[in-house]
XYZ file of C-alpha atoms in Angstrom:
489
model
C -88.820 9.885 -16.432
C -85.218 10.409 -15.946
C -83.213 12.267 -13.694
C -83.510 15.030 -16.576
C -87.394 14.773 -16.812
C -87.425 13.192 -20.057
C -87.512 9.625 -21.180
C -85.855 9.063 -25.003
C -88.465 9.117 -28.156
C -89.024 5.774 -29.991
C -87.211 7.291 -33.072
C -84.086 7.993 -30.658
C -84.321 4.329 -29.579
C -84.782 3.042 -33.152
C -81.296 5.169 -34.023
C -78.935 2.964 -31.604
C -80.220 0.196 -33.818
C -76.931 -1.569 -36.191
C -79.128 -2.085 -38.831
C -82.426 -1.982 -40.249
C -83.620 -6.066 -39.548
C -82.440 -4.797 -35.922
C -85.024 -1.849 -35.852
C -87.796 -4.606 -37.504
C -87.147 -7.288 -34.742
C -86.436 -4.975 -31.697
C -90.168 -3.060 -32.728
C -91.619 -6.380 -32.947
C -90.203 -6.895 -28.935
C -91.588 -2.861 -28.091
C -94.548 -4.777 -26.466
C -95.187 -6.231 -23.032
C -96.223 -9.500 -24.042
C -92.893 -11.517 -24.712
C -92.025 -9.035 -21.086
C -90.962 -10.040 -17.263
C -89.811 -8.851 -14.130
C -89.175 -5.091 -16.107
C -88.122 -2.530 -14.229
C -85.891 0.798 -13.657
C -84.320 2.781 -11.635
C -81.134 4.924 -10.501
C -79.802 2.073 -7.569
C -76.821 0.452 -9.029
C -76.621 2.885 -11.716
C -74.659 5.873 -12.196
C -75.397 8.610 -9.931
C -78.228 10.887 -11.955
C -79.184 8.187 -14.501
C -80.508 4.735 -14.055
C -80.584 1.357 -15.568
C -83.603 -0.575 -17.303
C -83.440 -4.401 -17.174
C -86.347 -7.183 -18.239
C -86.595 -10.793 -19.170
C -87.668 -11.371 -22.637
C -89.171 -14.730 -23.382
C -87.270 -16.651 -26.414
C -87.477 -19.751 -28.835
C -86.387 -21.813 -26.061
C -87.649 -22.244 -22.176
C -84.932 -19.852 -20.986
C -86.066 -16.229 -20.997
C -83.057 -13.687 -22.304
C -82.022 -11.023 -19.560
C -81.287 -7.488 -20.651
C -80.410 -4.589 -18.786
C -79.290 -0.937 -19.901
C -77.277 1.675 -18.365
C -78.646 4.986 -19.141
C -75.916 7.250 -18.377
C -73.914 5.328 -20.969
C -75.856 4.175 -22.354
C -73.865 0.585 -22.459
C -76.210 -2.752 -22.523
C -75.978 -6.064 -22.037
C -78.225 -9.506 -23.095
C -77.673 -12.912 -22.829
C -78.936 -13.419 -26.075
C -75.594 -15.343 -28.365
C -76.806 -12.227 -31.170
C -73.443 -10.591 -32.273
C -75.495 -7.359 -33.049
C -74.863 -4.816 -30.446
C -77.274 -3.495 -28.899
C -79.719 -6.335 -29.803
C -83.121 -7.037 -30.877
C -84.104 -7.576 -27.019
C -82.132 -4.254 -25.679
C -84.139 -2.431 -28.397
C -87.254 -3.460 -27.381
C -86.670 -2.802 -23.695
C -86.064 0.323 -24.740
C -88.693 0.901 -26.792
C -91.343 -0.612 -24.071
C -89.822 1.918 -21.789
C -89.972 5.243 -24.192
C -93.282 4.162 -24.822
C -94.362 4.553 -20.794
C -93.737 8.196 -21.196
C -96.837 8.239 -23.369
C -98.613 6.020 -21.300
C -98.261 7.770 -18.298
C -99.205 10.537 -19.760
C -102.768 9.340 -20.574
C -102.909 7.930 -16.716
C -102.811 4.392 -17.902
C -100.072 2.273 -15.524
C -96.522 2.008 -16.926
C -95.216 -1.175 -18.522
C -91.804 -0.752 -17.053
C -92.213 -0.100 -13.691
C -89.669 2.188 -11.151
C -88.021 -0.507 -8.481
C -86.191 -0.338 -5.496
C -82.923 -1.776 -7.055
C -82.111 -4.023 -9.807
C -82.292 -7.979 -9.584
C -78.678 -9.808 -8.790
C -78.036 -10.679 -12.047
C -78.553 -6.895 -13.883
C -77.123 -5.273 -10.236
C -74.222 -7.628 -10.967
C -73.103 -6.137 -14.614
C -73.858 -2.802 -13.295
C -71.174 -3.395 -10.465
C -68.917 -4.757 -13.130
C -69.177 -1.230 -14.939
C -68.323 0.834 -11.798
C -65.334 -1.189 -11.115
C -63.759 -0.826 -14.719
C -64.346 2.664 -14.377
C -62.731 3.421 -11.273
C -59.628 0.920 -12.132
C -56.196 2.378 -11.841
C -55.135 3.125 -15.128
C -52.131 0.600 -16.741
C -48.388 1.759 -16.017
C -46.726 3.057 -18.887
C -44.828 0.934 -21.299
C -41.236 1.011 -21.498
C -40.259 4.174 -23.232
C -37.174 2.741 -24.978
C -38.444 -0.413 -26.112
C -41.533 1.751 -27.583
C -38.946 3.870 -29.493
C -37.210 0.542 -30.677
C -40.983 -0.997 -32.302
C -41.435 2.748 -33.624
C -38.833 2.659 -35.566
C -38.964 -0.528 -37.028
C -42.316 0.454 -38.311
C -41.688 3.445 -39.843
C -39.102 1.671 -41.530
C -41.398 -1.211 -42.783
C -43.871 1.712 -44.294
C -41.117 3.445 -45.555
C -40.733 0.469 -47.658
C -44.542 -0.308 -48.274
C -44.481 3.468 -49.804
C -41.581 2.779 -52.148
C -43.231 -0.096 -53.467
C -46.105 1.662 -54.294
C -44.736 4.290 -56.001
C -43.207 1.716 -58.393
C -47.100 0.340 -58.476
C -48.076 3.785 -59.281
C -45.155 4.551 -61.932
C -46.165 0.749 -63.667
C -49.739 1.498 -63.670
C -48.891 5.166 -65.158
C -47.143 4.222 -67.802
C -48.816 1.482 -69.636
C -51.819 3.902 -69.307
C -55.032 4.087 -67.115
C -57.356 2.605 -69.509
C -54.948 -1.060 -69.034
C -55.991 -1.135 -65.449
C -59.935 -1.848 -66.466
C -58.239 -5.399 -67.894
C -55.847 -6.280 -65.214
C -58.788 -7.170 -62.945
C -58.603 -6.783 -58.923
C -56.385 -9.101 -58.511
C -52.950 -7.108 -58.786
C -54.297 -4.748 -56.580
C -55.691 -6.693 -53.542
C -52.306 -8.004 -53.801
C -50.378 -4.690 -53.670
C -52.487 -3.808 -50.526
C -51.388 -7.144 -48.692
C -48.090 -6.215 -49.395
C -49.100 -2.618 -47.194
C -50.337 -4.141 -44.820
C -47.170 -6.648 -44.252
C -45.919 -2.782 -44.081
C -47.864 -2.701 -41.511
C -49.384 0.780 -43.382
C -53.175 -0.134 -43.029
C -53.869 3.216 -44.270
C -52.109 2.776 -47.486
C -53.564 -0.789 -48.062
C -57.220 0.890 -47.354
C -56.411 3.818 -50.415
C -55.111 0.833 -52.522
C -58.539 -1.209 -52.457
C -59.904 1.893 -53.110
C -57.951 2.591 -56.154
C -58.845 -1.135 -57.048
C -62.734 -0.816 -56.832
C -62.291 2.314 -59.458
C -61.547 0.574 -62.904
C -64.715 -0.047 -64.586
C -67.007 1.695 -62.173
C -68.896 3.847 -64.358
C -68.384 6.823 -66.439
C -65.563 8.745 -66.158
C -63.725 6.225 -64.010
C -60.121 7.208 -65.705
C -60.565 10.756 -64.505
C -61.151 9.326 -60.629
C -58.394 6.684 -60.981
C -56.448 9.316 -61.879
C -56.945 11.806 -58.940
C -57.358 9.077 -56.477
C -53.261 7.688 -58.016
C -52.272 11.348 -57.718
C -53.861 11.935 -53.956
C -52.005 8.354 -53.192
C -48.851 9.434 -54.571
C -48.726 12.752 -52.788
C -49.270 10.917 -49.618
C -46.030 8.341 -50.196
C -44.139 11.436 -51.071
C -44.807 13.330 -47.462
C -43.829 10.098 -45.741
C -41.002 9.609 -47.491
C -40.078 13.573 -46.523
C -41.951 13.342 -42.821
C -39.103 15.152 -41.767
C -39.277 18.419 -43.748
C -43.001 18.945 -43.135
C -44.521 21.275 -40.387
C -44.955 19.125 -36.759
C -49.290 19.293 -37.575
C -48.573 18.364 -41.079
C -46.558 15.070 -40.394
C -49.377 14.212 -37.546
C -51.489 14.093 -40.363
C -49.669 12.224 -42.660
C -48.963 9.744 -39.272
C -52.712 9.057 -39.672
C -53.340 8.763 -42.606
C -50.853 6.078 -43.596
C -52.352 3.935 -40.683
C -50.224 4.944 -37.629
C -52.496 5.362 -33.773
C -53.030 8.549 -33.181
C -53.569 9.497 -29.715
C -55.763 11.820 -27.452
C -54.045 15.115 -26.729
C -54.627 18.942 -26.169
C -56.990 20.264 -22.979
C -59.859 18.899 -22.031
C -63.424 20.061 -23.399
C -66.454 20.126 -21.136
C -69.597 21.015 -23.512
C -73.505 20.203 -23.630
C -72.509 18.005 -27.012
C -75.166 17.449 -28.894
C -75.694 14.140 -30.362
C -76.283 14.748 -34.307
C -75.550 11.359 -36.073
C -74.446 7.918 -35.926
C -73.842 5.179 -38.575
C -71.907 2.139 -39.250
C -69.543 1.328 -42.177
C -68.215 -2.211 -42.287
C -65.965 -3.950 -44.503
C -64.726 -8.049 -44.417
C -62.185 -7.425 -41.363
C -63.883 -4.388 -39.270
C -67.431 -2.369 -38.611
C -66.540 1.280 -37.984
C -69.062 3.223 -35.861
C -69.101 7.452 -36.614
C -70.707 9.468 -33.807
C -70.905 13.454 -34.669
C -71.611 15.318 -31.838
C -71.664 18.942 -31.567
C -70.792 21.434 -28.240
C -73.789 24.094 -27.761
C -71.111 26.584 -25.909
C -68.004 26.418 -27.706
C -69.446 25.436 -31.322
C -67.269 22.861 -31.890
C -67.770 19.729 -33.796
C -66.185 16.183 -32.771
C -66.636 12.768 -34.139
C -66.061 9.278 -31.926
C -65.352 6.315 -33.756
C -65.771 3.084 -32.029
C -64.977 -0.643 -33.976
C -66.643 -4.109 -33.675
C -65.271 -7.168 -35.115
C -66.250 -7.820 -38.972
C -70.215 -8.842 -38.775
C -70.126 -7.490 -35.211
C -71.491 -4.062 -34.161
C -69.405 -1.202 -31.645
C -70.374 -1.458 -28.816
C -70.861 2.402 -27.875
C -74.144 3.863 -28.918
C -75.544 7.034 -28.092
C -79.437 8.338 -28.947
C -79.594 10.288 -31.782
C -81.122 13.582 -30.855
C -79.968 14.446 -27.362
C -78.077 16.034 -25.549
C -75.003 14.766 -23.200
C -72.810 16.485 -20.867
C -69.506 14.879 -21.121
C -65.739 16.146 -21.644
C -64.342 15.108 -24.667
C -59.963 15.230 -25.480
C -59.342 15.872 -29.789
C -57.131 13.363 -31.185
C -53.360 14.657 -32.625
C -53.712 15.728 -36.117
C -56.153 19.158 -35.731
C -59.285 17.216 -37.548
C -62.474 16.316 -35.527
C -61.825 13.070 -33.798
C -61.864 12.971 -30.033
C -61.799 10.708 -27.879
C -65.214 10.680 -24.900
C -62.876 11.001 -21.199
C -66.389 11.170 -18.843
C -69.604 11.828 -19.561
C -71.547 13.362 -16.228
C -75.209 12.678 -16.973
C -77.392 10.844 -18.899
C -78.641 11.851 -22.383
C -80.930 14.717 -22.111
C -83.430 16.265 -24.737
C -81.940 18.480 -27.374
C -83.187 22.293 -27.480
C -82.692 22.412 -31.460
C -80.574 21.829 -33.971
C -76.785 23.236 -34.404
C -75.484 26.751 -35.909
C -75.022 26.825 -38.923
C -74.570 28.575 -42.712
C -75.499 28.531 -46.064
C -73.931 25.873 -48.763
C -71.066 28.263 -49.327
C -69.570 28.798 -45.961
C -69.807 25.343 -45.856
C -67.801 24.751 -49.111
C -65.191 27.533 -47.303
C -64.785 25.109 -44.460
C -64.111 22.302 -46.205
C -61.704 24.511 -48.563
C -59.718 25.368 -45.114
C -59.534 21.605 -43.959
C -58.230 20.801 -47.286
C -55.161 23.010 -46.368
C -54.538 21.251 -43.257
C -55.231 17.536 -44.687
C -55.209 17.166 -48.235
C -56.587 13.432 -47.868
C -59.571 14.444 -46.335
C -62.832 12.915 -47.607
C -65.472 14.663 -46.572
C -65.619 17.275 -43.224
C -68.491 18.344 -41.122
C -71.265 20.790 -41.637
C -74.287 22.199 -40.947
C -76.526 23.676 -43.733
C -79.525 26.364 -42.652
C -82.260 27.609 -45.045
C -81.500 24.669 -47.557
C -83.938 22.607 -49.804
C -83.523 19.651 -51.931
C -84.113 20.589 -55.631
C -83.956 18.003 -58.256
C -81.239 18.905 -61.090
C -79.641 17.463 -64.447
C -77.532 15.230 -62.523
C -79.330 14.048 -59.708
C -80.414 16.070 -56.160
C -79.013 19.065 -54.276
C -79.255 20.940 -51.597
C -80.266 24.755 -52.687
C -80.189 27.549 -50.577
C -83.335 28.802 -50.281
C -83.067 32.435 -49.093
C -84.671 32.637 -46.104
C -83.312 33.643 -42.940
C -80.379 35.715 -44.791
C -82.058 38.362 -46.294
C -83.040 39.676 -43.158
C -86.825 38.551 -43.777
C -87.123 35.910 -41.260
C -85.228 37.841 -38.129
C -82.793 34.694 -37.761
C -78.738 35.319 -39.372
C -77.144 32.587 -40.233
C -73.300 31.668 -39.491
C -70.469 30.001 -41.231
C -70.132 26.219 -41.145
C -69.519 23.678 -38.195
C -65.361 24.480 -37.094
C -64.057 20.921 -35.935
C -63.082 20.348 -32.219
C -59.036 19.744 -32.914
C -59.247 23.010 -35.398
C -58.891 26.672 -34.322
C -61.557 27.813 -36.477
C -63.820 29.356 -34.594
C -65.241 31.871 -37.821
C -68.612 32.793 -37.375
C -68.994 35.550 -39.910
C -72.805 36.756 -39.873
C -74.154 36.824 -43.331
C -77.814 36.866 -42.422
C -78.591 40.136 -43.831
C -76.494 40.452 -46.051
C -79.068 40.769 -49.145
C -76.135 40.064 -52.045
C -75.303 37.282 -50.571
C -74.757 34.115 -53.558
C -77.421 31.466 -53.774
C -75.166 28.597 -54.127
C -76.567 24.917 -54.464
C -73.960 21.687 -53.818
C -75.198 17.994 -55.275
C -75.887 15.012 -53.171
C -73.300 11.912 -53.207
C -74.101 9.165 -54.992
C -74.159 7.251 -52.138
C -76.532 9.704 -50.734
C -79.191 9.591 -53.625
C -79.247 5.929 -53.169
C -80.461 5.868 -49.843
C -83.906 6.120 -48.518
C -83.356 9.110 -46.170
C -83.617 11.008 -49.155
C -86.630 10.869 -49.418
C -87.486 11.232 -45.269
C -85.420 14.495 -46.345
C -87.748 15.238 -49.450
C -91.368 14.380 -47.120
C -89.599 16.594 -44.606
C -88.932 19.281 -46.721
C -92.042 19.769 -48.104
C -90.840 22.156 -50.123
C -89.912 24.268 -47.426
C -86.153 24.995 -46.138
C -84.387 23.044 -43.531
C -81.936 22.702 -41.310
C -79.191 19.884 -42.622
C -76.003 18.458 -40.777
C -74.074 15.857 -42.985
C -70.921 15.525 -44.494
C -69.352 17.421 -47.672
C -66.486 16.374 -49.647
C -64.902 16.120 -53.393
C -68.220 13.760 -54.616
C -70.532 15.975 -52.937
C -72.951 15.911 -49.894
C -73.984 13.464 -47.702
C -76.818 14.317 -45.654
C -77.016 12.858 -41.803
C -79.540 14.488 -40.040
C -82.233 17.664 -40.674
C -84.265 19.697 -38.683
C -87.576 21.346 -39.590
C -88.686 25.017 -38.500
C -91.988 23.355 -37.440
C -90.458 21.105 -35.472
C -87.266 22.511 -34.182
C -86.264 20.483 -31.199
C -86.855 16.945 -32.905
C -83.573 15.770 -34.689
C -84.406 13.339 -38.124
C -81.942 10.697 -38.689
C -81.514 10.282 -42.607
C -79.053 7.371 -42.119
């Protein structure tokens, strides 16, 4: 047990996996055979946590060493994997979360409480503690920061102007030439971005690049995404007539660091999802959490090299108290400042509302960020339903028509938003059915079906993402089985 009195499910475990050959070898190591010298325990760790460590016998005659920090959780192996955490970390964990079963039943635990934590694990632990409590750098000269500001801005001013002669070419020989020019042209307009040093523009650009061709109705996309692009160049190029959070946006979106700001938030944030998304130069980790006292939404993005995954990983499914600071710009990101215990069990799954409050949300984030690709939500009394174009998510009725003694409130507000609405419409008995489609994407993978077994028919509780191509599910919750949190990524 932890300091909390709970040890983390095997599903939990199998979440902080990169990938699924991860989750196949790291099950494979759940067992004590390839196990030595396992143990756990809070000396050396942080104060109300612990730290796990094992040798894990390999190919060769030297056994790997892992060891986890739980209040993190951060982990380290001396394995040369560049998958993070690795096969062996996963497996510690997993022989660990499966003790809490075993103990259970009265049959002696595979990992094993110690005193304190050999050298070599004590050592990395150490390591952690001292980049934690190092001074933080001195700040940078605040003139010659001013000086390399401006020289950017003026290199993207002149990344924009070249793609609004891109977009004016591309306009007027017509949309349907672009299926015939190939990729080509455009991978090359986005190098010139990012000699702009506008990574954000360069990213919309290979996105514009990957539409020609793409299925049906790929002029109509093209077209949107070219007009979305071109309203973006045109607020840079008049940054200084928009409103101060209005030009923070546009800052970001173009590919400019945004930085932490606005008070700190101490919450119980809940952990709801996590997933990767990788491209040839980076692997972008999305954590959603969600605050159980002020309601709030936040996402933490983390980045590994290209083939390599984050490094920060947090259990799906529980529960961390931590103090989080939103990122400039009013949307969700945030950045993690301290985090005060280790993960703890969840009580349930997050407030939330029927399909449209969430469509309402996303409507009001559209006002604030017209780039915005898809905003958090949380969907109660939904089920999938099969339609003419693929899957939704219907409302189902119950809870809001005052049969099931529950209400239901609007969707998810985001942590850097003021939108705290939580307009009760559970029994309000008029209140639309409304039904939104699954993404693509979405329908492709196999969660939809873990949502579909879970479901049963029945309705469910459903965080994910919505945007302009729909809704992508991340996580449900089932009334039978309130407190357990189902990953569907």
């Amino acid at each position: 047990m932890t300091e909390q009195g709970e040890r983390w499910t095997s599903e939990q475990v199998l979440a902080l996996a990169p990938d699924d050959a991860s989750r196949k070898a790291g099950s494979k190591l759940g067992t004590p055979g390839p196990w030595s010298g396992t143990g756990w325990g809070g000396q050396g760790a942080k104060e109300g946590a612990g730290a796990l460590w094992g040798r894990c016998a390999g190919s060769g005659r030297t056994s790997y060493r892992a060891a986890v920090d739980l209040a993190g959780p951060a982990y380290t192996c001396s394995c040369p994997s560049r998958k993070f955490p690795c096969k062996h970390v996963l497996g510690l964990l997993l022989l660990w979360a499966g003790d809490a079963h075993e103990d259970g039943d009265g049959t002696a635990a595979r990992v094993t409480r110690a005193e304190g934590a050999p050298d070599w694990a004590e050592s990395w632990l150490a390591e952690r503690r001292t980049r934690a409590a190092a001074a933080p750098a001195a700040p940078a000269d605040p003139e010659a920061a001013r000086r390399r500001t401006e020289r950017r801005a003026a290199r993207i001013t002149a990344g924009a102007q070249e793609l609004e002669r891109r977009l004016a070419d591309l306009l007027r020989g017509g949309l349907a030439a672009a299926e015939q020019t190939g990729y080509g042209l455009w991978e090359e307009t986005a190098a010139r971005m990012v000699d702009a040093q506008a990574p954000g523009l360069a990213s919309r650009v290979r996105e514009l690049g990957a539409l020609p061709g793409s299925g049906p109705g790929w002029p109509v996309r093209l077209l949107e995404e070219c007009a979305l692009t071109h309203l973006l160049d045109q607020a840079w190029l008049a940054g200084d007539r928009l409103s101060a959070p209005l030009a923070a946006t546009v800052r970001i979106r173009v590919g400019l660091t945004a930085s932490p700001e606005g008070p700190v938030l101490r919450d119980r944030w809940q952990v709801l999802a996590q997933y990767d998304t990788a491209d040839a130069r980076l692997t972008t980790r999305r954590i959603w959490l969600y605050g159980h006292d002020g309601g709030h939404t936040a996402l933490l993005l983390s980045y590994g090299a290209a083939g390599r995954a984050p490094q920060r990983a947090l259990p799906v499914g529980t529960v961390l108290d931590a103090a989080l600071r939103p990122y400039e710009g009013g949307g969700p990101r945030a950045e993690l400042v301290e985090q005060f215990a280790a993960p703890s069990p969840t009580a349930g799954p997050p407030r939330g509302g029927p399909v449209g409050a969430a469509l309402d949300a996303y409507g009001r984030a559209l006002t604030d960020d017209p780039w915005l690709d898809a905003w958090p939500v949380t969907l109660t009394d939904v089920v999938p339903a099969r339609a003419e174009y693929g899957w939704q998510l219907a409302d189902a009725g119950t809870g809001r028509s005052g049969t099931s003694g529950t209400s239901a409130t609007s969707a998810t507000s985001a942590i850097g938003t003021g939108n705290t609405d939580t307009r009760d419409i559970g029994t309000d008995p008029t209140a639309t059915r409304e039904a939104i489609p699954l993404t693509r994407a979405a329908q492709e993978r196999a969660g939809l079906w873990r949502l579909i077994a879970l479901s049963g028919g029945g309705p469910l509780t459903v965080f994910g993402e919505v945007g302009h191509q729909g809704f992508s599910p991340l996580a449900a919750w089932s009334p039978a089985a309130p407190a357990e949190t189902v990953p569907l990524m």
